[in-house]
mmCIF file of C-alpha atoms in Angstrom:
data_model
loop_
_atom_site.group_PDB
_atom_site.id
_atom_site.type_symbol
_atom_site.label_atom_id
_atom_site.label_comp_id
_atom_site.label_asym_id
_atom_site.label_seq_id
_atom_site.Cartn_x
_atom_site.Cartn_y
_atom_site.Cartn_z
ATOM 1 C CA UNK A 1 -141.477 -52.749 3.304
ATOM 2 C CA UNK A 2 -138.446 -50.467 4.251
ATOM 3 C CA UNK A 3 -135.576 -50.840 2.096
ATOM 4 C CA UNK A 4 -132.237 -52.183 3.693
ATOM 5 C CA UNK A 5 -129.170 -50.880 3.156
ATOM 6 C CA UNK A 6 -126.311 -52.312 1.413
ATOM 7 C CA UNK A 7 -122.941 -50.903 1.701
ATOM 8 C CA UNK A 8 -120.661 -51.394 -1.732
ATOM 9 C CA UNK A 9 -117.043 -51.444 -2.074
ATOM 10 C CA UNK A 10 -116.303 -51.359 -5.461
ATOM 11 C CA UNK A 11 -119.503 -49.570 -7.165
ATOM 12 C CA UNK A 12 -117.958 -47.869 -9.618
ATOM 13 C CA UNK A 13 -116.110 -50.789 -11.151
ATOM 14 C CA UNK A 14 -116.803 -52.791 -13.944
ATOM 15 C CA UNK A 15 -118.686 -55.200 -12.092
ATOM 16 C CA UNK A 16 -119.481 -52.648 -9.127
ATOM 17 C CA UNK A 17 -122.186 -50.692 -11.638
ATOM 18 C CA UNK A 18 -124.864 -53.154 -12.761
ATOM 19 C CA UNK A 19 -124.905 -54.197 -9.224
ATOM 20 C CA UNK A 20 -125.001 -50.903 -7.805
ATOM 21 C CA UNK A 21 -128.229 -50.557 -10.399
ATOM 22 C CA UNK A 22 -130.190 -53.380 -9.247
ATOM 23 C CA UNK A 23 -130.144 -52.499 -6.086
ATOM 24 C CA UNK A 24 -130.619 -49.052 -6.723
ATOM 25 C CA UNK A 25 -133.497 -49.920 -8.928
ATOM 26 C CA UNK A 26 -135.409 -52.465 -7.141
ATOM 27 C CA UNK A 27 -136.963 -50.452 -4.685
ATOM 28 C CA UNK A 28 -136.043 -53.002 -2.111
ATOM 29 C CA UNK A 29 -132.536 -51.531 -1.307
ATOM 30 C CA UNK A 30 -130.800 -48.402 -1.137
ATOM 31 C CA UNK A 31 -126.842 -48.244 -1.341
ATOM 32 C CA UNK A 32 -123.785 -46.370 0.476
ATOM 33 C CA UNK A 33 -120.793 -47.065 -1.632
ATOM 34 C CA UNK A 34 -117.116 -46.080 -0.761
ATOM 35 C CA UNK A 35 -116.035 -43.649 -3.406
ATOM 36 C CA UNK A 36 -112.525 -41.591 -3.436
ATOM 37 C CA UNK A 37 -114.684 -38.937 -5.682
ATOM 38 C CA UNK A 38 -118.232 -38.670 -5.423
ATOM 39 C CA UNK A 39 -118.140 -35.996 -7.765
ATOM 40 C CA UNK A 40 -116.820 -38.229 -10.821
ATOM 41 C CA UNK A 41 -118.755 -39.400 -13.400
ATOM 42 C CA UNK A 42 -119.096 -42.916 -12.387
ATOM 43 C CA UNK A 43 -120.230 -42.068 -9.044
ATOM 44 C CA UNK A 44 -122.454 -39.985 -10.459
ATOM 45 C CA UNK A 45 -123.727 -42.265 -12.881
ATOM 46 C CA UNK A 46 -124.589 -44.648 -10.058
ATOM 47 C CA UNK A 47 -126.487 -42.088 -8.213
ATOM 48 C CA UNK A 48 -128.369 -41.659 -11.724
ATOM 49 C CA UNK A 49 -129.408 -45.426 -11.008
ATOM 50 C CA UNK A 50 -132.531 -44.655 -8.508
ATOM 51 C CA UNK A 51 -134.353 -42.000 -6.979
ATOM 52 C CA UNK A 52 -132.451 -39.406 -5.097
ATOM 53 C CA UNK A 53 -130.769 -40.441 -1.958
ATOM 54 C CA UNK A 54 -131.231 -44.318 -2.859
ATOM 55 C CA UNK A 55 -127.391 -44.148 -3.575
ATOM 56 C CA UNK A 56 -125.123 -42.141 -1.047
ATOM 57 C CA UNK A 57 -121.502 -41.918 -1.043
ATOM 58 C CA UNK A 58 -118.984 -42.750 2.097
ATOM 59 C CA UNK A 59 -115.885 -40.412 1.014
ATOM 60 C CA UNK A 60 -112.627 -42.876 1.982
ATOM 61 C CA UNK A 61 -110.980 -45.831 0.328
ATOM 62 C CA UNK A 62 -110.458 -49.590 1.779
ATOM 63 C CA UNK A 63 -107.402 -49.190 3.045
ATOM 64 C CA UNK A 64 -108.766 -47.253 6.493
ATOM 65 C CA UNK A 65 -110.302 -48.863 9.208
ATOM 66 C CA UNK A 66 -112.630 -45.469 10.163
ATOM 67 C CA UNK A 67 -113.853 -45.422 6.271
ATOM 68 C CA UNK A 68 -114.612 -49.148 6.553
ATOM 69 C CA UNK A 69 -116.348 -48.720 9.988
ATOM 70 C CA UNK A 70 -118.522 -46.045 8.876
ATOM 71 C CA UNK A 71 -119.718 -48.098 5.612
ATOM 72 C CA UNK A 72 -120.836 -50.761 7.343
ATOM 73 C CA UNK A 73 -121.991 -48.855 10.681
ATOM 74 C CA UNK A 74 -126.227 -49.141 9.940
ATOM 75 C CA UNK A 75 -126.035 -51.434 7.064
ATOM 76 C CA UNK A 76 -128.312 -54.621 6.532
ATOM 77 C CA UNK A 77 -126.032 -56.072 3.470
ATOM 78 C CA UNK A 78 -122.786 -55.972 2.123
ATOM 79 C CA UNK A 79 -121.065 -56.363 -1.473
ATOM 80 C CA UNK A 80 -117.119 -56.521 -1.203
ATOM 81 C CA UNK A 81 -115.358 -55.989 -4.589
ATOM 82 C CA UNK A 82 -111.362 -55.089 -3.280
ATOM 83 C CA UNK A 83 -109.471 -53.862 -6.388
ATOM 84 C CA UNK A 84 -106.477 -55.948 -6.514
ATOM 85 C CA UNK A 85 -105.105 -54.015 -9.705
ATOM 86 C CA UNK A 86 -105.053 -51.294 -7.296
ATOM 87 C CA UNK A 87 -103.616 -52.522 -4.128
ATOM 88 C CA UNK A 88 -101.659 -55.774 -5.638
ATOM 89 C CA UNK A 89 -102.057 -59.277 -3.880
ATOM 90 C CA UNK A 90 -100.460 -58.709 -0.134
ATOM 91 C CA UNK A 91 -102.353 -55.785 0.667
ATOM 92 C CA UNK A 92 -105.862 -56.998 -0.816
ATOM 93 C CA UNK A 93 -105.189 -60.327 1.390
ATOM 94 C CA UNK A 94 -104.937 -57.606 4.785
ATOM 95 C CA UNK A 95 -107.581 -55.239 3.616
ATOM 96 C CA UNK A 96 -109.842 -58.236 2.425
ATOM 97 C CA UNK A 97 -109.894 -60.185 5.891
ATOM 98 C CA UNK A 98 -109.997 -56.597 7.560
ATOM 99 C CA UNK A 99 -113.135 -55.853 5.707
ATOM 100 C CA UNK A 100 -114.813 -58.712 6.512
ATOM 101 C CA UNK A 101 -113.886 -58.604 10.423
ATOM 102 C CA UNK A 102 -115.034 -54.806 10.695
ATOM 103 C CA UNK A 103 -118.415 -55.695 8.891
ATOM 104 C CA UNK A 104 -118.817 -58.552 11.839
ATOM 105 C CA UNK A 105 -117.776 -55.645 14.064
ATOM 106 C CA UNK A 106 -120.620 -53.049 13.076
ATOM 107 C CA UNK A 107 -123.519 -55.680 12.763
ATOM 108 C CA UNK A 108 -123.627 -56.318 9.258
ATOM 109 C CA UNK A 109 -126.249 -59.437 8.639
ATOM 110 C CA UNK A 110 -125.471 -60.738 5.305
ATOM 111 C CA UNK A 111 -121.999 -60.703 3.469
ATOM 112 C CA UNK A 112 -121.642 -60.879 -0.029
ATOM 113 C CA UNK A 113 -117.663 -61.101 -1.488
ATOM 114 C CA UNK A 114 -116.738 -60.614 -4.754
ATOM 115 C CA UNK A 115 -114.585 -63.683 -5.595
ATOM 116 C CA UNK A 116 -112.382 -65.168 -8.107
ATOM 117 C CA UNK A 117 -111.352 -68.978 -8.238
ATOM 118 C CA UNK A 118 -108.327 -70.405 -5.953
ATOM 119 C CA UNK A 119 -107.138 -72.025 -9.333
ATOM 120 C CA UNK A 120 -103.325 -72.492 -7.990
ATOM 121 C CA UNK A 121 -105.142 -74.630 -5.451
ATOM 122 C CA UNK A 122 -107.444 -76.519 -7.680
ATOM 123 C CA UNK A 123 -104.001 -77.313 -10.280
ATOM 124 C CA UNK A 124 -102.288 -78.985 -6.855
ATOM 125 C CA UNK A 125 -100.244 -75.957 -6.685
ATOM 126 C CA UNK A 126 -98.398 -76.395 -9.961
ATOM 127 C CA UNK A 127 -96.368 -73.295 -10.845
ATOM 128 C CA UNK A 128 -97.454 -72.572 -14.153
ATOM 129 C CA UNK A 129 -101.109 -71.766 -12.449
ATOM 130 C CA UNK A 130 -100.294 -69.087 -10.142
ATOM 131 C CA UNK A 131 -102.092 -65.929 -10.738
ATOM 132 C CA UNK A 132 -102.077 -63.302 -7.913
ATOM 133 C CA UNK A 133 -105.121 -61.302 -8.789
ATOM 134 C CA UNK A 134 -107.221 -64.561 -8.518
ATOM 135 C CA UNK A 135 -105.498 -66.599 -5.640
ATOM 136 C CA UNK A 136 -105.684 -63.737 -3.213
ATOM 137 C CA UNK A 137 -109.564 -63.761 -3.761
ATOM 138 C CA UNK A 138 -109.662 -67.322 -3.710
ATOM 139 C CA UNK A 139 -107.851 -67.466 -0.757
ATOM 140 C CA UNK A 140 -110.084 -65.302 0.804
ATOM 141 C CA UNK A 141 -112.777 -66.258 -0.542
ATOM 142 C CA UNK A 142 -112.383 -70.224 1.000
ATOM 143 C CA UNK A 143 -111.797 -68.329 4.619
ATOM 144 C CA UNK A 144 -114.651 -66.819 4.526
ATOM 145 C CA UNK A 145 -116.870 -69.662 3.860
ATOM 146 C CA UNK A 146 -114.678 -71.435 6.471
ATOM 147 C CA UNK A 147 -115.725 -69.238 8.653
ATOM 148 C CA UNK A 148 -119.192 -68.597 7.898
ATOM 149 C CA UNK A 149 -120.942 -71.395 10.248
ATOM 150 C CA UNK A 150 -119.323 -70.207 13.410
ATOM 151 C CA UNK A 151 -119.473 -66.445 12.570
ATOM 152 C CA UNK A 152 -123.218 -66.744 11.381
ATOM 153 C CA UNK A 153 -124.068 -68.292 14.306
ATOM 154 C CA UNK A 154 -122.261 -66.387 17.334
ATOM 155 C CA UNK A 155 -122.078 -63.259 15.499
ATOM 156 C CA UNK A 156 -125.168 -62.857 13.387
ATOM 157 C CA UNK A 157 -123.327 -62.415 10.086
ATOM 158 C CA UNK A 158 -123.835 -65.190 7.297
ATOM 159 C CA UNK A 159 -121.585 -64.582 3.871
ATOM 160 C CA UNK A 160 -121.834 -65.838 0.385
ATOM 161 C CA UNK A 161 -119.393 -65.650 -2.559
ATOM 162 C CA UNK A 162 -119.911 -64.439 -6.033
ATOM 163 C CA UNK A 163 -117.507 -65.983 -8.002
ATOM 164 C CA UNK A 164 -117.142 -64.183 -11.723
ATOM 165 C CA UNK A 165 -114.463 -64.520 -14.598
ATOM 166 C CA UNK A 166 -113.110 -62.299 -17.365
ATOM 167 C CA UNK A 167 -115.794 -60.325 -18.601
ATOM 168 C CA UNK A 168 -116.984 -60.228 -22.234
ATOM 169 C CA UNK A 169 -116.884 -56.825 -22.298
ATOM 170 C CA UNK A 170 -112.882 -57.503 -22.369
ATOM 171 C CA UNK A 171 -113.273 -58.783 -26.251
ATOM 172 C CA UNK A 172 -114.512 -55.366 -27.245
ATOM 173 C CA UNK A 173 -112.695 -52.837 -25.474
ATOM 174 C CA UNK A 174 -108.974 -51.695 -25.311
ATOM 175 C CA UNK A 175 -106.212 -52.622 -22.833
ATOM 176 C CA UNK A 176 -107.621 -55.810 -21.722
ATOM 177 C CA UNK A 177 -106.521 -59.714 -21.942
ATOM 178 C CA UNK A 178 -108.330 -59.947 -25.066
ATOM 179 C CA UNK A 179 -108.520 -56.314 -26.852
ATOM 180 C CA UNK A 180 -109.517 -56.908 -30.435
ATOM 181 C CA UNK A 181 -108.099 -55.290 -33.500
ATOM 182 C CA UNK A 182 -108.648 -55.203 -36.789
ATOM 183 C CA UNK A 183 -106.143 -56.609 -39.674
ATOM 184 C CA UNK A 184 -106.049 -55.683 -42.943
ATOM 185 C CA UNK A 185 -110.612 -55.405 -42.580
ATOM 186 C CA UNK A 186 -110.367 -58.461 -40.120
ATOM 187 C CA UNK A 187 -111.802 -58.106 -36.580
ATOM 188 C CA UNK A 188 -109.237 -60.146 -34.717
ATOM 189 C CA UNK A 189 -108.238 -61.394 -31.444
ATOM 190 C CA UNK A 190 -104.538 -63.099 -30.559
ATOM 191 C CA UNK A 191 -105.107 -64.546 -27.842
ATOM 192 C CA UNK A 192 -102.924 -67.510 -26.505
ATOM 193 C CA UNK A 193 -105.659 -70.117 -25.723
ATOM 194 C CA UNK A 194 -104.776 -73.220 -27.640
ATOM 195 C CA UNK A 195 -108.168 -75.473 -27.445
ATOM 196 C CA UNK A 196 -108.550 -74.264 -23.851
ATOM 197 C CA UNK A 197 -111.988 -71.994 -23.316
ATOM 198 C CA UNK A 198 -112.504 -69.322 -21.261
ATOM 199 C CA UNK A 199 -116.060 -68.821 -18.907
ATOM 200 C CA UNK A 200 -117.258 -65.462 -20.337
ATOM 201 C CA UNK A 201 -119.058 -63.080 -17.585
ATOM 202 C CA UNK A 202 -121.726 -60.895 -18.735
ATOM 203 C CA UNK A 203 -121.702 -58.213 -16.480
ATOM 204 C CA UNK A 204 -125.085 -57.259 -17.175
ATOM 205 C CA UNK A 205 -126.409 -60.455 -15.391
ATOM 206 C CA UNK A 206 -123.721 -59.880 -12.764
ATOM 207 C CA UNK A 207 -126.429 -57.348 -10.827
ATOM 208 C CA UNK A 208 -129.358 -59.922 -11.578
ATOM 209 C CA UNK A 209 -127.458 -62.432 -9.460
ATOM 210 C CA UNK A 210 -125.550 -60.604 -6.405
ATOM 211 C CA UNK A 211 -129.505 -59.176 -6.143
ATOM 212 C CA UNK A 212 -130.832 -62.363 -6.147
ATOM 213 C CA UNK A 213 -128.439 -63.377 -3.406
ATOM 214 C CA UNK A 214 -129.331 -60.600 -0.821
ATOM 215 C CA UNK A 215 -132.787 -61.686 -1.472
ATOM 216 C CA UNK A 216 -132.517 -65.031 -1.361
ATOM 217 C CA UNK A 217 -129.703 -64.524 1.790
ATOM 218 C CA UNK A 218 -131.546 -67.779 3.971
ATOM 219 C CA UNK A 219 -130.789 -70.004 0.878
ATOM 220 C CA UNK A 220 -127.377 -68.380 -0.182
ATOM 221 C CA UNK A 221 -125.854 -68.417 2.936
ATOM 222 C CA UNK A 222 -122.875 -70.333 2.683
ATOM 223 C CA UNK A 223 -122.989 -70.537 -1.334
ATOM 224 C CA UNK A 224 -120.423 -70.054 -3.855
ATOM 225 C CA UNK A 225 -122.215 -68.759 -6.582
ATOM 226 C CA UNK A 226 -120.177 -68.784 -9.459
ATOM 227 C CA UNK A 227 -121.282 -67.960 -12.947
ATOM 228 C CA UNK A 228 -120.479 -67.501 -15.965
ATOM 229 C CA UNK A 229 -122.542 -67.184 -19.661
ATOM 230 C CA UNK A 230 -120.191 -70.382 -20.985
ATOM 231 C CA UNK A 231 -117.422 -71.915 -21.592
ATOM 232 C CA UNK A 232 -116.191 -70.293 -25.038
ATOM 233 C CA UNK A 233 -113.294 -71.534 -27.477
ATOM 234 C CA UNK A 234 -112.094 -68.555 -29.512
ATOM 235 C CA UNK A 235 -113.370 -70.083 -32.659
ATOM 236 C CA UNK A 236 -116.434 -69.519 -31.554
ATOM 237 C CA UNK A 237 -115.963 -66.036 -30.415
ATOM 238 C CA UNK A 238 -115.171 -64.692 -34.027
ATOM 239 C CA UNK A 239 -117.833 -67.256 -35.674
ATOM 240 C CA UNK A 240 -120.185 -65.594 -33.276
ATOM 241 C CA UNK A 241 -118.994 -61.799 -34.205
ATOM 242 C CA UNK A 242 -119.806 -62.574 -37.941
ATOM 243 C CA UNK A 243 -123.110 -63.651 -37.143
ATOM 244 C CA UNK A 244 -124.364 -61.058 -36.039
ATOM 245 C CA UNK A 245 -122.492 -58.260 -37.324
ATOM 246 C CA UNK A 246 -122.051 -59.929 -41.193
ATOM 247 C CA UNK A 247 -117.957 -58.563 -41.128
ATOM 248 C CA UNK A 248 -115.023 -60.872 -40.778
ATOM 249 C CA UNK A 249 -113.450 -62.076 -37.765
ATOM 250 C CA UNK A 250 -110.876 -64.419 -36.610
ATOM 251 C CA UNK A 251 -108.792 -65.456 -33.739
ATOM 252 C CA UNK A 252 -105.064 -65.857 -33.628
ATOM 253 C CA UNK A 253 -103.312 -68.854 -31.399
ATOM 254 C CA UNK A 254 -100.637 -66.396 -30.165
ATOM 255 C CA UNK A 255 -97.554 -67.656 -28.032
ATOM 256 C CA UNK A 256 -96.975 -66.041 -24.349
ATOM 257 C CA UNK A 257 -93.814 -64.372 -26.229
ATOM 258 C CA UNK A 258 -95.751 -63.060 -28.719
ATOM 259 C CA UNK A 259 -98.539 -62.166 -26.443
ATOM 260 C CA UNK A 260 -96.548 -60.076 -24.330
ATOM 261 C CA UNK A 261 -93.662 -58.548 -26.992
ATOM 262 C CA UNK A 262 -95.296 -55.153 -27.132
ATOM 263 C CA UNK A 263 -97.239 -55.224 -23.382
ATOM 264 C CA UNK A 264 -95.532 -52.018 -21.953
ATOM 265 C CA UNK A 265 -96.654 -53.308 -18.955
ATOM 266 C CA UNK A 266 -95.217 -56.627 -19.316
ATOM 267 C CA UNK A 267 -92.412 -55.856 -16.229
ATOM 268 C CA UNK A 268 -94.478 -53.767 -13.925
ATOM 269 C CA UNK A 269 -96.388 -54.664 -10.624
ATOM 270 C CA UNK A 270 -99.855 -56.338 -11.957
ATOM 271 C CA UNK A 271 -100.818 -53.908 -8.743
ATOM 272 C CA UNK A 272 -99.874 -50.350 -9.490
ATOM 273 C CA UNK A 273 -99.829 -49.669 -6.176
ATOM 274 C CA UNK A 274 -97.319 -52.806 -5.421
ATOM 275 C CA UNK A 275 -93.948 -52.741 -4.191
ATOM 276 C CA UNK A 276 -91.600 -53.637 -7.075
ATOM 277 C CA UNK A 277 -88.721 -54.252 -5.115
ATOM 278 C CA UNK A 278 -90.625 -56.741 -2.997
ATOM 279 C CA UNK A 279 -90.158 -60.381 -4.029
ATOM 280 C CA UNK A 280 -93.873 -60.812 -3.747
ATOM 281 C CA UNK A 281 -94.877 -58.788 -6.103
ATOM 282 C CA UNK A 282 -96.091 -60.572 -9.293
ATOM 283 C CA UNK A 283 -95.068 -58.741 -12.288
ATOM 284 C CA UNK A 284 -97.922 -58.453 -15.334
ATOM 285 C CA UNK A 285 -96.359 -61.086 -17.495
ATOM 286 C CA UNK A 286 -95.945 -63.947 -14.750
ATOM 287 C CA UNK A 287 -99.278 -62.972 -13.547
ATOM 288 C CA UNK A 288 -101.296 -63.526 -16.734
ATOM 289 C CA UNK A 289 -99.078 -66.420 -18.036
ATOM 290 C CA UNK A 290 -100.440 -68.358 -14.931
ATOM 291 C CA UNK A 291 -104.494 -66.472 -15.494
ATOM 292 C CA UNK A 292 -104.227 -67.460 -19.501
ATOM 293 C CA UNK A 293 -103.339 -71.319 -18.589
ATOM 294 C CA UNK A 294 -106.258 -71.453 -16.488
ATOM 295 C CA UNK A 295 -108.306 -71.196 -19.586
ATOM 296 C CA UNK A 296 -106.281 -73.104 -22.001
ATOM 297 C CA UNK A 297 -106.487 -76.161 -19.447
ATOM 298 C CA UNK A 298 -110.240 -75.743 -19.199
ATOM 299 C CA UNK A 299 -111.758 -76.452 -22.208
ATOM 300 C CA UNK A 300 -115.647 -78.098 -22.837
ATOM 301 C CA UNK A 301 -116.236 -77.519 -19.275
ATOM 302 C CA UNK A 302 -114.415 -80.114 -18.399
ATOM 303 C CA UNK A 303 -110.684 -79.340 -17.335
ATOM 304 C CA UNK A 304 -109.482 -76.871 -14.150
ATOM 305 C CA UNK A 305 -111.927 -74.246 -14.133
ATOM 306 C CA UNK A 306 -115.824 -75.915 -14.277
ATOM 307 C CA UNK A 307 -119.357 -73.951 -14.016
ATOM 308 C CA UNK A 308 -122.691 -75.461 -13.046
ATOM 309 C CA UNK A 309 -125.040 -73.875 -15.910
ATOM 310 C CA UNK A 310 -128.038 -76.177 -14.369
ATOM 311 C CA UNK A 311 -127.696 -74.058 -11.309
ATOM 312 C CA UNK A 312 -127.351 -70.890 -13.067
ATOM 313 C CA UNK A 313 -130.586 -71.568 -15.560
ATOM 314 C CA UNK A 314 -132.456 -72.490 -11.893
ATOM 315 C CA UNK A 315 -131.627 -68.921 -10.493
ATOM 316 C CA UNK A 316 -131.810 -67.179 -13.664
ATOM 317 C CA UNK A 317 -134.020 -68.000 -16.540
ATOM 318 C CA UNK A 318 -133.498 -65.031 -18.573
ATOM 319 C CA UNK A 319 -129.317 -65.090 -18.251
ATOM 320 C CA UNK A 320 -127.278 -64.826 -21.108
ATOM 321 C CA UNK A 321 -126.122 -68.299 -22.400
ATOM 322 C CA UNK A 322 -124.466 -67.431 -25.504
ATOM 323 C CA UNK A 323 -121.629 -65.667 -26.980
ATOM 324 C CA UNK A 324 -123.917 -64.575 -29.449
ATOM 325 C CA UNK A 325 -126.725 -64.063 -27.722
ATOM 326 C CA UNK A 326 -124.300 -61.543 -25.644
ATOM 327 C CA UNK A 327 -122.710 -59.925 -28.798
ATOM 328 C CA UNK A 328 -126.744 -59.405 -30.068
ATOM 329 C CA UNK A 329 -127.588 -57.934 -27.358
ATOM 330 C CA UNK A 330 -124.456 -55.810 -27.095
ATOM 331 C CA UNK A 331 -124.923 -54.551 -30.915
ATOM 332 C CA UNK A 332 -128.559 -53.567 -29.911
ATOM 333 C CA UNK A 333 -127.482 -51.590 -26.888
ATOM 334 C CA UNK A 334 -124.560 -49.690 -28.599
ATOM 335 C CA UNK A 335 -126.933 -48.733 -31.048
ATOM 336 C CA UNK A 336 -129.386 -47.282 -28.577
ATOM 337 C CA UNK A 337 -126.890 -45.656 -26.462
ATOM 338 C CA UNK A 338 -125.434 -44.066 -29.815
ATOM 339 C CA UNK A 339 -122.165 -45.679 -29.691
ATOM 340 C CA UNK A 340 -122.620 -47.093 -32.950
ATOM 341 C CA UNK A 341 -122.703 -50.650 -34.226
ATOM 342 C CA UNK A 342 -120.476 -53.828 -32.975
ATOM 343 C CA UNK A 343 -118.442 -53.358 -35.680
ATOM 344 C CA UNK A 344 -117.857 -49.161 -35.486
ATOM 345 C CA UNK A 345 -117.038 -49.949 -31.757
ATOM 346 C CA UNK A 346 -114.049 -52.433 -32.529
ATOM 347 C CA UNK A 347 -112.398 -50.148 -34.555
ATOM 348 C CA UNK A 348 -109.093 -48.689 -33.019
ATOM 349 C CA UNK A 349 -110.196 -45.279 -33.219
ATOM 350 C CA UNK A 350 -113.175 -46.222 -30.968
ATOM 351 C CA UNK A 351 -112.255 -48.827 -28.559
ATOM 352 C CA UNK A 352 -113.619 -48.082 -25.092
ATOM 353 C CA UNK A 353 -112.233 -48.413 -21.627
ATOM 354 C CA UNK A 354 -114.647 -51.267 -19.293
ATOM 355 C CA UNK A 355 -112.119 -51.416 -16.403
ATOM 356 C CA UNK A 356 -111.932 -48.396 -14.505
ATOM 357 C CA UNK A 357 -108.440 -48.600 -14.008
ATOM 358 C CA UNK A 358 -107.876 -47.792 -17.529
ATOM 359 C CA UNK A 359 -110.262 -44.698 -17.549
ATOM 360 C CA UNK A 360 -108.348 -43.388 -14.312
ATOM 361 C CA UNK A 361 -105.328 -43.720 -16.560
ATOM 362 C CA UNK A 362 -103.363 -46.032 -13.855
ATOM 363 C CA UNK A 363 -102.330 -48.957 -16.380
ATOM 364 C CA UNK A 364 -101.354 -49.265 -20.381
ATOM 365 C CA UNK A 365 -102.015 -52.369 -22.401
ATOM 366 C CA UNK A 366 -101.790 -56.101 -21.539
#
């Protein structure tokens, strides 16, 4: 069967990669992601994912209308992933829609957008919900589907979301919501949750599902898939750490004042390419008051934020259900990659970067 081509925006982020691999690796698809630098080493490292020429780069970035019409100009598939960290919440709303309208425009047949929940929405609009990073992808992500019968059927283009959530990988790497660090021999996270819970990702899965979507594209037209491994307290999270790496752990109720004392970021645009002197512009600290209430008001899968797991076990038998089961198998890889064990990574002197906005230097700590 020939392979169809998917064009990528985002393959070289966090969630970008493992996608960009199973696509690569399947034999099914090959890939022509937008890249700013084909010649860095996570483009490159993408490439590495299949056989030469299954991954080709478009030189360009979302924000130009030629760059978005030549991804999509030939391509079967689409995987939309615009960095809001980058562009800040007014311009990923424009460059978002825009995307979506040019991939209509050069024939794309299936759609696949990288979402985030409309939680200000789903609170009634109270205040103390607002997040920018994930409204303006819930936002978009409800117009899409809004549009997807009439577009699908004059224009040939059906669309699916992916809907994700903070990544795991966040609670072992530096600058994140939920960097660890380590107190007098203590792994330990501060972290101002309450008995909320957050819906861990596992971005390993993340390429096992967007995959399964473009395969399954009759079925998933028109589907929010939106996963997560589960709904974890942060009693658990340290409980888990111990059990598999045999140190100590604990987590820390912090207070929003607490949480963001020492953020040097705490004042700045959560987009670093934002306007600060516009009034729209969310800075860091109002921004992830509003993402870290999500999760305190969502605890046992039962408050704002909810995930169907039955669904998620249908599609994918093997996912990762656990905490533990994703620090086990996290322990395992480090050691095969030589990075050393769970508990040699948390150390300060070794925490990693997992968003690539931290390795391209553009942001400090949360």
């Amino acid at each position: 069967m020939t392979s169809r081509l998917i064009a990528v925006i985002g393959g070289t982020g966090a969630q970008g990669m493992p996608i960009v691999r199973d696509l690569a690796q399947s034999g099914s698809y090959t890939v022509r992601a937008l890249t700013r630098d084909p010649t860095s080493p996570r483009f490159k490292e993408i490439q590495a994912f299949g056989p030469p020429g299954t991954v080709e780069p478009l030189v360009g970035t979302f924000a130009s209308e030629d760059a978005l019409r030549k991804l999509f100009r030939g391509a079967w598939g689409a995987f939309v992933n615009i960095d809001g960290f980058n562009c800040g919440e007014k311009t990923e709303l424009y460059w978002t829609i825009r995307a979506y309208e040019l991939a209509i425009e050069e024939g794309v047949k299936f759609y696949v957008y990288s979402n985030l929940m409309y939680a200000y929405k789903l609170s009634g609009c109270k205040p103390k919900f607002r997040g920018g990073h994930y409204d303006a992808k819930g936002r978009i992500g409800e117009w899409i589907l809004f549009q997807n019968p009439e577009v699908s059927r004059f224009h040939g283009m059906s669309a699916a979301l992916f809907t994700t959530g903070p990544y795991m990988e966040m609670a072992i790497h530096a600058y994140t919501p939920m960097s660890p660090t380590v107190e007098d021999g203590v792994v330990t996270w501060r972290v101002p949750l309450g008995d909320g819970a957050v819906p861990e990702v596992a971005l390993d899965d993340c390429g096992y599902y967007v995959k399964w979507l473009f395969d399954n594209h009759e079925r998933a037209a028109g589907m929010d898939l939106d996963v997560a491994i589960e709904h974890a307290t942060y009693t658990e999270v340290p409980k888990a750490f111990e059990k598999v790496t045999g140190k100590p752990a604990q987590s820390i109720d912090a207070s929003f004042d607490e949480r963001f004392a020492n953020a040097p970021v705490a004042e700045l645009p959560t987009g670093y390419n934002a306007d600060p002197k516009d009034p729209a512009t969310m800075k860091y600290r109002d921004n992830f008051t509003g993402w870290w209430n999500l999760w305190r008001h969502s605890g046992g899968n039962k408050g704002l934020i909810k995930k169907d797991y039955k669904v998620l076990d249908e599609i994918h038998p093997g996912r990762i259900r656990t905490v533990e089961d994703w620090f086990r198998r996290e322990d395992k890889r480090g050691r095969e990659l030589g990075l050393g064990s769970l508990w040699e990574r948390v150390q300060p002197e070794n925490l990693g970067f997992v968003l690539k906005l931290h390795e391209d230097k553009r942001q400090g700590t949360l």
